[in-house]
CSV table of N, CA and C in Angstrom, one decimal:
chain,number,residue,atom,x,y,z
A,1,UNK,N,-21.9,-52.7,9.2
A,1,UNK,CA,-21.5,-51.9,8.0
A,1,UNK,C,-22.5,-51.9,7.0
A,2,UNK,N,-22.5,-50.9,6.1
A,2,UNK,CA,-23.4,-50.7,5.1
A,2,UNK,C,-23.0,-51.4,3.8
A,3,UNK,N,-24.0,-51.9,3.1
A,3,UNK,CA,-23.7,-52.5,1.8
A,3,UNK,C,-23.1,-51.5,0.8
A,4,UNK,N,-22.2,-52.0,0.0
A,4,UNK,CA,-21.6,-51.2,-1.1
A,4,UNK,C,-22.7,-50.5,-1.9
A,5,UNK,N,-23.7,-51.3,-2.2
A,5,UNK,CA,-24.8,-50.7,-3.0
A,5,UNK,C,-25.5,-49.5,-2.3
A,6,UNK,N,-25.7,-49.6,-1.0
A,6,UNK,CA,-26.3,-48.5,-0.3
A,6,UNK,C,-25.4,-47.3,-0.2
A,7,UNK,N,-24.1,-47.6,-0.1
A,7,UNK,CA,-23.1,-46.4,-0.1
A,7,UNK,C,-23.2,-45.7,-1.5
A,8,UNK,N,-23.3,-46.5,-2.6
A,8,UNK,CA,-23.4,-45.9,-3.9
A,8,UNK,C,-24.8,-45.1,-4.1
A,9,UNK,N,-25.8,-45.7,-3.5
A,9,UNK,CA,-27.1,-45.0,-3.6
A,9,UNK,C,-27.0,-43.7,-2.9
A,10,UNK,N,-26.3,-43.7,-1.7
A,10,UNK,CA,-26.1,-42.4,-1.0
A,10,UNK,C,-25.4,-41.4,-1.7
A,11,UNK,N,-24.6,-41.8,-2.7
A,11,UNK,CA,-23.9,-40.8,-3.6
A,11,UNK,C,-24.7,-40.4,-4.8
A,12,UNK,N,-25.9,-40.9,-4.8
A,12,UNK,CA,-26.8,-40.5,-5.9
A,12,UNK,C,-26.7,-41.4,-7.2
A,13,UNK,N,-26.0,-42.5,-7.1
A,13,UNK,CA,-25.9,-43.4,-8.2
A,13,UNK,C,-27.2,-44.2,-8.4
A,14,UNK,N,-27.8,-44.1,-9.6
A,14,UNK,CA,-29.0,-44.8,-9.9
A,14,UNK,C,-28.9,-46.3,-9.7
A,15,UNK,N,-30.0,-47.0,-9.3
A,15,UNK,CA,-30.0,-48.4,-9.0
A,15,UNK,C,-29.4,-49.3,-10.2
A,16,UNK,N,-29.9,-49.0,-11.4
A,16,UNK,CA,-29.4,-49.9,-12.5
A,16,UNK,C,-27.9,-49.7,-12.7
A,17,UNK,N,-27.4,-48.5,-12.5
A,17,UNK,CA,-26.0,-48.2,-12.7
A,17,UNK,C,-25.2,-48.9,-11.5
A,18,UNK,N,-25.7,-48.9,-10.3
A,18,UNK,CA,-25.1,-49.5,-9.2
A,18,UNK,C,-24.9,-51.0,-9.5
A,19,UNK,N,-25.9,-51.6,-10.0
A,19,UNK,CA,-25.8,-53.1,-10.4
A,19,UNK,C,-24.7,-53.3,-11.4
A,20,UNK,N,-24.6,-52.5,-12.4
A,20,UNK,CA,-23.6,-52.6,-13.5
A,20,UNK,C,-22.2,-52.4,-12.9
A,21,UNK,N,-22.1,-51.3,-12.2
A,21,UNK,CA,-20.7,-51.0,-11.6
A,21,UNK,C,-20.2,-52.1,-10.7
A,22,UNK,N,-21.1,-52.5,-9.8
A,22,UNK,CA,-20.6,-53.5,-8.8
A,22,UNK,C,-20.3,-54.8,-9.6
A,23,UNK,N,-21.1,-55.2,-10.5
A,23,UNK,CA,-20.8,-56.4,-11.3
A,23,UNK,C,-19.5,-56.3,-12.1
A,24,UNK,N,-19.3,-55.1,-12.7
A,24,UNK,CA,-18.1,-54.9,-13.5
A,24,UNK,C,-16.9,-54.9,-12.6
A,25,UNK,N,-17.0,-54.5,-11.3
A,25,UNK,CA,-15.9,-54.5,-10.4
A,25,UNK,C,-15.7,-55.8,-9.7
A,26,UNK,N,-16.6,-56.7,-10.0
A,26,UNK,CA,-16.6,-58.1,-9.3
A,26,UNK,C,-17.0,-58.1,-7.9
A,27,UNK,N,-17.9,-57.2,-7.5
A,27,UNK,CA,-18.3,-57.1,-6.1
A,27,UNK,C,-19.7,-57.7,-6.0
A,28,UNK,N,-19.8,-58.7,-5.1
A,28,UNK,CA,-21.1,-59.3,-4.9
A,28,UNK,C,-22.1,-58.4,-4.3
A,29,UNK,N,-23.4,-58.6,-4.5
A,29,UNK,CA,-24.5,-57.7,-4.1
A,29,UNK,C,-24.5,-57.6,-2.6
A,30,UNK,N,-24.1,-58.6,-1.8
A,30,UNK,CA,-24.2,-58.6,-0.4
A,30,UNK,C,-22.9,-58.1,0.3
A,31,UNK,N,-22.0,-57.5,-0.4
A,31,UNK,CA,-20.7,-57.1,0.1
A,31,UNK,C,-20.9,-55.8,0.9
A,32,UNK,N,-20.3,-55.7,2.1
A,32,UNK,CA,-20.4,-54.5,2.9
A,32,UNK,C,-19.1,-53.7,2.5
A,33,UNK,N,-19.3,-52.4,2.7
A,33,UNK,CA,-18.1,-51.5,2.4
A,33,UNK,C,-16.9,-51.8,3.1
A,34,UNK,N,-17.1,-52.3,4.4
A,34,UNK,CA,-15.9,-52.6,5.2
A,34,UNK,C,-15.2,-53.9,4.7
A,35,UNK,N,-15.9,-54.7,3.9
A,35,UNK,CA,-15.3,-55.9,3.4
A,35,UNK,C,-14.6,-55.8,2.1
A,36,UNK,N,-14.7,-54.6,1.5
A,36,UNK,CA,-14.0,-54.4,0.2
A,36,UNK,C,-12.5,-54.5,0.3
A,37,UNK,N,-11.9,-55.3,-0.6
A,37,UNK,CA,-10.5,-55.4,-0.7
A,37,UNK,C,-10.0,-54.1,-1.3
A,38,UNK,N,-8.7,-53.8,-1.2
A,38,UNK,CA,-8.1,-52.7,-1.8
A,38,UNK,C,-8.3,-52.7,-3.3
A,39,UNK,N,-8.1,-53.8,-3.9
A,39,UNK,CA,-8.2,-53.9,-5.4
A,39,UNK,C,-9.7,-53.7,-5.8
A,40,UNK,N,-10.6,-54.2,-5.1
A,40,UNK,CA,-12.0,-54.0,-5.4
A,40,UNK,C,-12.4,-52.5,-5.2
A,41,UNK,N,-11.9,-51.9,-4.2
A,41,UNK,CA,-12.1,-50.5,-4.0
A,41,UNK,C,-11.6,-49.6,-5.1
A,42,UNK,N,-10.3,-49.9,-5.5
A,42,UNK,CA,-9.7,-49.2,-6.7
A,42,UNK,C,-10.5,-49.4,-7.9
A,43,UNK,N,-11.0,-50.7,-8.2
A,43,UNK,CA,-11.7,-51.0,-9.4
A,43,UNK,C,-13.0,-50.2,-9.4
A,44,UNK,N,-13.7,-50.1,-8.2
A,44,UNK,CA,-14.9,-49.3,-8.1
A,44,UNK,C,-14.7,-47.8,-8.4
A,45,UNK,N,-13.7,-47.3,-7.8
A,45,UNK,CA,-13.3,-45.9,-8.0
A,45,UNK,C,-13.0,-45.6,-9.4
A,46,UNK,N,-12.3,-46.5,-10.1
A,46,UNK,CA,-11.9,-46.3,-11.5
A,46,UNK,C,-13.2,-46.3,-12.3
A,47,UNK,N,-14.1,-47.2,-12.0
A,47,UNK,CA,-15.4,-47.3,-12.8
A,47,UNK,C,-16.2,-46.1,-12.5
A,48,UNK,N,-16.3,-45.6,-11.3
A,48,UNK,CA,-17.1,-44.4,-11.0
A,48,UNK,C,-16.5,-43.1,-11.6
A,49,UNK,N,-15.3,-43.1,-11.8
A,49,UNK,CA,-14.7,-41.9,-12.4
A,49,UNK,C,-14.4,-41.9,-13.9
A,50,UNK,N,-14.4,-43.1,-14.5
A,50,UNK,CA,-14.1,-43.1,-15.9
A,50,UNK,C,-14.9,-44.2,-16.6
A,51,UNK,N,-16.1,-44.5,-16.2
A,51,UNK,CA,-17.0,-45.4,-16.8
A,51,UNK,C,-17.4,-44.9,-18.2
A,52,UNK,N,-17.2,-45.7,-19.2
A,52,UNK,CA,-17.6,-45.4,-20.6
A,52,UNK,C,-18.9,-46.0,-20.9
A,53,UNK,N,-19.8,-45.1,-21.5
A,53,UNK,CA,-21.1,-45.5,-21.9
A,53,UNK,C,-21.1,-45.5,-23.4
A,54,UNK,N,-21.4,-46.6,-24.0
A,54,UNK,CA,-21.5,-46.6,-25.5
A,54,UNK,C,-23.0,-46.4,-25.9
A,55,UNK,N,-23.2,-45.5,-26.8
A,55,UNK,CA,-24.6,-45.2,-27.3
A,55,UNK,C,-24.9,-46.2,-28.4
A,56,UNK,N,-25.9,-47.0,-28.1
A,56,UNK,CA,-26.3,-48.0,-29.1
A,56,UNK,C,-27.1,-47.4,-30.2
A,57,UNK,N,-28.0,-46.5,-29.9
A,57,UNK,CA,-28.8,-45.8,-31.0
A,57,UNK,C,-29.4,-44.5,-30.5
A,58,UNK,N,-29.8,-43.7,-31.4
A,58,UNK,CA,-30.4,-42.4,-31.1
A,58,UNK,C,-31.8,-42.4,-31.4
A,59,UNK,N,-32.6,-41.8,-30.6
A,59,UNK,CA,-34.0,-41.6,-30.9
A,59,UNK,C,-34.2,-40.4,-31.8
A,60,UNK,N,-35.4,-40.3,-32.4
A,60,UNK,CA,-35.6,-39.2,-33.3
A,60,UNK,C,-36.0,-37.9,-32.4
A,61,UNK,N,-36.2,-36.8,-33.1
A,61,UNK,CA,-36.4,-35.5,-32.5
A,61,UNK,C,-37.7,-35.6,-31.6
A,62,UNK,N,-38.7,-36.4,-32.0
A,62,UNK,CA,-39.9,-36.4,-31.2
A,62,UNK,C,-39.8,-36.9,-29.8
A,63,UNK,N,-38.7,-37.7,-29.5
A,63,UNK,CA,-38.6,-38.2,-28.1
A,63,UNK,C,-37.3,-37.6,-27.5
A,64,UNK,N,-36.7,-36.6,-28.1
A,64,UNK,CA,-35.5,-36.0,-27.5
A,64,UNK,C,-35.9,-35.3,-26.2
A,65,UNK,N,-34.9,-35.2,-25.3
A,65,UNK,CA,-35.1,-34.6,-23.9
A,65,UNK,C,-33.9,-33.8,-23.6
A,66,UNK,N,-34.2,-32.9,-22.6
A,66,UNK,CA,-33.1,-32.1,-22.1
A,66,UNK,C,-32.8,-32.5,-20.7
A,67,UNK,N,-31.6,-32.2,-20.2
A,67,UNK,CA,-31.2,-32.5,-18.8
A,67,UNK,C,-31.6,-31.4,-18.0
A,68,UNK,N,-31.7,-31.6,-16.7
A,68,UNK,CA,-32.0,-30.6,-15.7
A,68,UNK,C,-30.8,-30.5,-14.8
A,69,UNK,N,-30.6,-29.3,-14.2
A,69,UNK,CA,-29.5,-29.1,-13.3
A,69,UNK,C,-28.3,-28.5,-14.0
A,70,UNK,N,-27.3,-28.3,-13.3
A,70,UNK,CA,-26.1,-27.8,-14.0
A,70,UNK,C,-25.5,-26.6,-13.2
A,71,UNK,N,-24.6,-25.9,-13.9
A,71,UNK,CA,-24.0,-24.7,-13.2
A,71,UNK,C,-25.1,-23.7,-12.9
A,72,UNK,N,-25.1,-23.2,-11.7
A,72,UNK,CA,-26.1,-22.2,-11.2
A,72,UNK,C,-25.9,-20.9,-12.0
A,73,UNK,N,-27.0,-20.4,-12.4
A,73,UNK,CA,-27.0,-19.1,-13.2
A,73,UNK,C,-26.5,-18.0,-12.3
A,74,UNK,N,-26.5,-18.1,-11.0
A,74,UNK,CA,-26.0,-17.1,-10.2
A,74,UNK,C,-24.5,-17.0,-10.2
A,75,UNK,N,-23.9,-18.0,-10.7
A,75,UNK,CA,-22.4,-18.1,-10.8
A,75,UNK,C,-21.9,-17.7,-12.2
A,76,UNK,N,-22.8,-17.3,-13.1
A,76,UNK,CA,-22.5,-17.0,-14.5
A,76,UNK,C,-22.9,-15.6,-14.9
A,77,UNK,N,-22.1,-14.9,-15.6
A,77,UNK,CA,-22.4,-13.6,-16.1
A,77,UNK,C,-23.4,-13.8,-17.2
A,78,UNK,N,-24.6,-13.3,-17.0
A,78,UNK,CA,-25.7,-13.6,-18.0
A,78,UNK,C,-25.5,-12.9,-19.4
A,79,UNK,N,-24.6,-11.9,-19.4
A,79,UNK,CA,-24.4,-11.2,-20.7
A,79,UNK,C,-23.3,-11.9,-21.5
A,80,UNK,N,-22.4,-12.7,-20.9
A,80,UNK,CA,-21.3,-13.3,-21.5
A,80,UNK,C,-21.1,-14.8,-21.4
A,81,UNK,N,-21.9,-15.3,-20.4
A,81,UNK,CA,-21.8,-16.8,-20.1
A,81,UNK,C,-20.5,-17.1,-19.5
A,82,UNK,N,-19.7,-16.1,-19.0
A,82,UNK,CA,-18.5,-16.4,-18.3
A,82,UNK,C,-18.7,-16.6,-16.8
A,83,UNK,N,-17.9,-17.5,-16.3
A,83,UNK,CA,-17.9,-17.8,-14.9
A,83,UNK,C,-17.6,-16.5,-14.1
A,84,UNK,N,-18.4,-16.3,-13.0
A,84,UNK,CA,-18.1,-15.2,-12.1
A,84,UNK,C,-17.0,-15.7,-11.1
A,85,UNK,N,-16.7,-17.0,-11.1
A,85,UNK,CA,-15.7,-17.5,-10.1
A,85,UNK,C,-14.3,-17.7,-10.8
A,86,UNK,N,-14.3,-18.1,-12.0
A,86,UNK,CA,-13.0,-18.3,-12.7
A,86,UNK,C,-13.1,-17.6,-14.1
A,87,UNK,N,-12.3,-16.5,-14.2
A,87,UNK,CA,-12.3,-15.7,-15.4
A,87,UNK,C,-11.8,-16.6,-16.5
A,88,UNK,N,-12.4,-16.4,-17.7
A,88,UNK,CA,-12.0,-17.2,-18.9
A,88,UNK,C,-12.6,-18.5,-19.0
A,89,UNK,N,-13.5,-18.9,-18.1
A,89,UNK,CA,-14.2,-20.2,-18.1
A,89,UNK,C,-15.7,-19.8,-18.5
A,90,UNK,N,-16.1,-20.5,-19.6
A,90,UNK,CA,-17.4,-20.2,-20.1
A,90,UNK,C,-18.3,-21.4,-20.1
A,91,UNK,N,-19.6,-21.1,-20.0
A,91,UNK,CA,-20.6,-22.2,-19.9
A,91,UNK,C,-21.7,-21.9,-21.0
A,92,UNK,N,-22.2,-23.0,-21.6
A,92,UNK,CA,-23.3,-22.8,-22.6
A,92,UNK,C,-24.1,-24.0,-22.7
A,93,UNK,N,-25.4,-23.9,-23.1
A,93,UNK,CA,-26.3,-25.0,-23.3
A,93,UNK,C,-26.7,-25.7,-22.0
A,94,UNK,N,-26.8,-27.0,-22.1
A,94,UNK,CA,-27.3,-27.8,-21.0
A,94,UNK,C,-26.4,-28.0,-19.8
A,95,UNK,N,-25.1,-27.5,-19.9
A,95,UNK,CA,-24.3,-27.5,-18.8
A,95,UNK,C,-24.8,-26.4,-17.8
A,96,UNK,N,-25.6,-25.5,-18.2
A,96,UNK,CA,-26.2,-24.5,-17.3
A,96,UNK,C,-27.5,-25.0,-16.7
A,97,UNK,N,-27.8,-24.5,-15.5
A,97,UNK,CA,-29.0,-24.9,-14.8
A,97,UNK,C,-30.3,-24.2,-15.4
A,98,UNK,N,-30.6,-24.6,-16.7
A,98,UNK,CA,-31.8,-24.1,-17.3
A,98,UNK,C,-32.4,-25.2,-18.1
A,99,UNK,N,-33.7,-25.3,-18.1
A,99,UNK,CA,-34.4,-26.2,-19.0
A,99,UNK,C,-35.7,-25.7,-19.3
A,100,UNK,N,-36.1,-25.9,-20.5
A,100,UNK,CA,-37.4,-25.4,-21.0
A,100,UNK,C,-38.3,-26.5,-21.5
A,101,UNK,N,-39.5,-26.1,-21.9
A,101,UNK,CA,-40.4,-27.1,-22.4
A,101,UNK,C,-39.9,-27.6,-23.8
A,102,UNK,N,-40.4,-28.7,-24.2
A,102,UNK,CA,-40.0,-29.2,-25.5
A,102,UNK,C,-40.6,-28.2,-26.6
A,103,UNK,N,-40.0,-28.3,-27.7
A,103,UNK,CA,-40.4,-27.4,-28.8
A,103,UNK,C,-39.4,-26.4,-29.3
A,104,UNK,N,-38.1,-26.7,-28.9
A,104,UNK,CA,-37.0,-25.9,-29.4
A,104,UNK,C,-36.5,-24.9,-28.4
A,105,UNK,N,-37.1,-24.8,-27.2
A,105,UNK,CA,-36.6,-23.8,-26.3
A,105,UNK,C,-35.2,-24.1,-25.8
A,106,UNK,N,-34.9,-25.4,-25.5
A,106,UNK,CA,-33.6,-25.8,-25.0
A,106,UNK,C,-32.6,-25.6,-26.1
A,107,UNK,N,-32.9,-25.9,-27.3
A,107,UNK,CA,-32.0,-25.7,-28.5
A,107,UNK,C,-31.7,-24.2,-28.6
A,108,UNK,N,-32.7,-23.4,-28.5
A,108,UNK,CA,-32.5,-21.9,-28.6
A,108,UNK,C,-31.6,-21.5,-27.5
A,109,UNK,N,-31.8,-22.0,-26.3
A,109,UNK,CA,-31.0,-21.6,-25.1
A,109,UNK,C,-29.5,-22.0,-25.4
A,110,UNK,N,-29.3,-23.2,-26.0
A,110,UNK,CA,-28.0,-23.6,-26.2
A,110,UNK,C,-27.3,-22.7,-27.3
A,111,UNK,N,-28.1,-22.4,-28.4
A,111,UNK,CA,-27.5,-21.6,-29.4
A,111,UNK,C,-27.2,-20.2,-28.9
A,112,UNK,N,-28.1,-19.6,-28.1
A,112,UNK,CA,-28.0,-18.3,-27.6
A,112,UNK,C,-26.8,-18.1,-26.6
A,113,UNK,N,-26.7,-19.1,-25.7
A,113,UNK,CA,-25.6,-19.0,-24.7
A,113,UNK,C,-24.3,-19.3,-25.4
A,114,UNK,N,-24.3,-20.1,-26.4
A,114,UNK,CA,-23.0,-20.4,-27.1
A,114,UNK,C,-22.6,-19.1,-27.9
A,115,UNK,N,-23.6,-18.4,-28.4
A,115,UNK,CA,-23.3,-17.2,-29.2
A,115,UNK,C,-22.7,-16.1,-28.2
A,116,UNK,N,-23.4,-16.0,-27.0
A,116,UNK,CA,-22.9,-15.0,-26.0
A,116,UNK,C,-21.4,-15.3,-25.6
A,117,UNK,N,-21.2,-16.6,-25.3
A,117,UNK,CA,-19.8,-17.0,-24.9
A,117,UNK,C,-18.8,-16.7,-26.0
A,118,UNK,N,-19.2,-17.1,-27.2
A,118,UNK,CA,-18.3,-16.9,-28.4
A,118,UNK,C,-18.0,-15.4,-28.6
A,119,UNK,N,-19.0,-14.6,-28.5
A,119,UNK,CA,-18.7,-13.1,-28.6
A,119,UNK,C,-17.8,-12.6,-27.6
A,120,UNK,N,-17.9,-13.0,-26.4
A,120,UNK,CA,-17.0,-12.6,-25.3
A,120,UNK,C,-15.6,-13.1,-25.6
A,121,UNK,N,-15.5,-14.4,-26.0
A,121,UNK,CA,-14.2,-15.0,-26.2
A,121,UNK,C,-13.5,-14.2,-27.4
A,122,UNK,N,-14.3,-13.8,-28.4
A,122,UNK,CA,-13.7,-13.1,-29.5
A,122,UNK,C,-13.1,-11.8,-29.0
A,123,UNK,N,-13.8,-11.1,-28.1
A,123,UNK,CA,-13.2,-9.8,-27.6
A,123,UNK,C,-12.0,-10.1,-26.8
A,124,UNK,N,-11.9,-11.2,-26.1
A,124,UNK,CA,-10.8,-11.5,-25.3
A,124,UNK,C,-9.5,-11.8,-26.1
A,125,UNK,N,-9.8,-12.4,-27.3
A,125,UNK,CA,-8.7,-12.8,-28.2
A,125,UNK,C,-8.3,-11.7,-29.1
A,126,UNK,N,-9.0,-10.6,-29.2
A,126,UNK,CA,-8.7,-9.5,-30.2
A,126,UNK,C,-7.6,-8.7,-29.7
């Protein structure tokens, strides 16, 4: 059987988070997936789906970063930021699969996509 940690790595969970989650769930590092008790399995699922991260401090603007990945632009109407799959669902900012160089490009993308979505919502509510 595979170690619980390896199963989590396979899901894309980062190494440091795997260590925190397994420790919080009371799972030893050498535990295999097949050895997990029902309560340990439930604890791990609960942590994976509702783990709260407390922000200790914020960096200043000079070290700020943007995320990469997100909702594919092929699934979004580029003029309204509305989902092509689910009408009435809108996406803006870093939830979209766009990222630019530092220097305000990501902020501008967030502002612009929010504006497009808001304009479309306004017409839907009129």
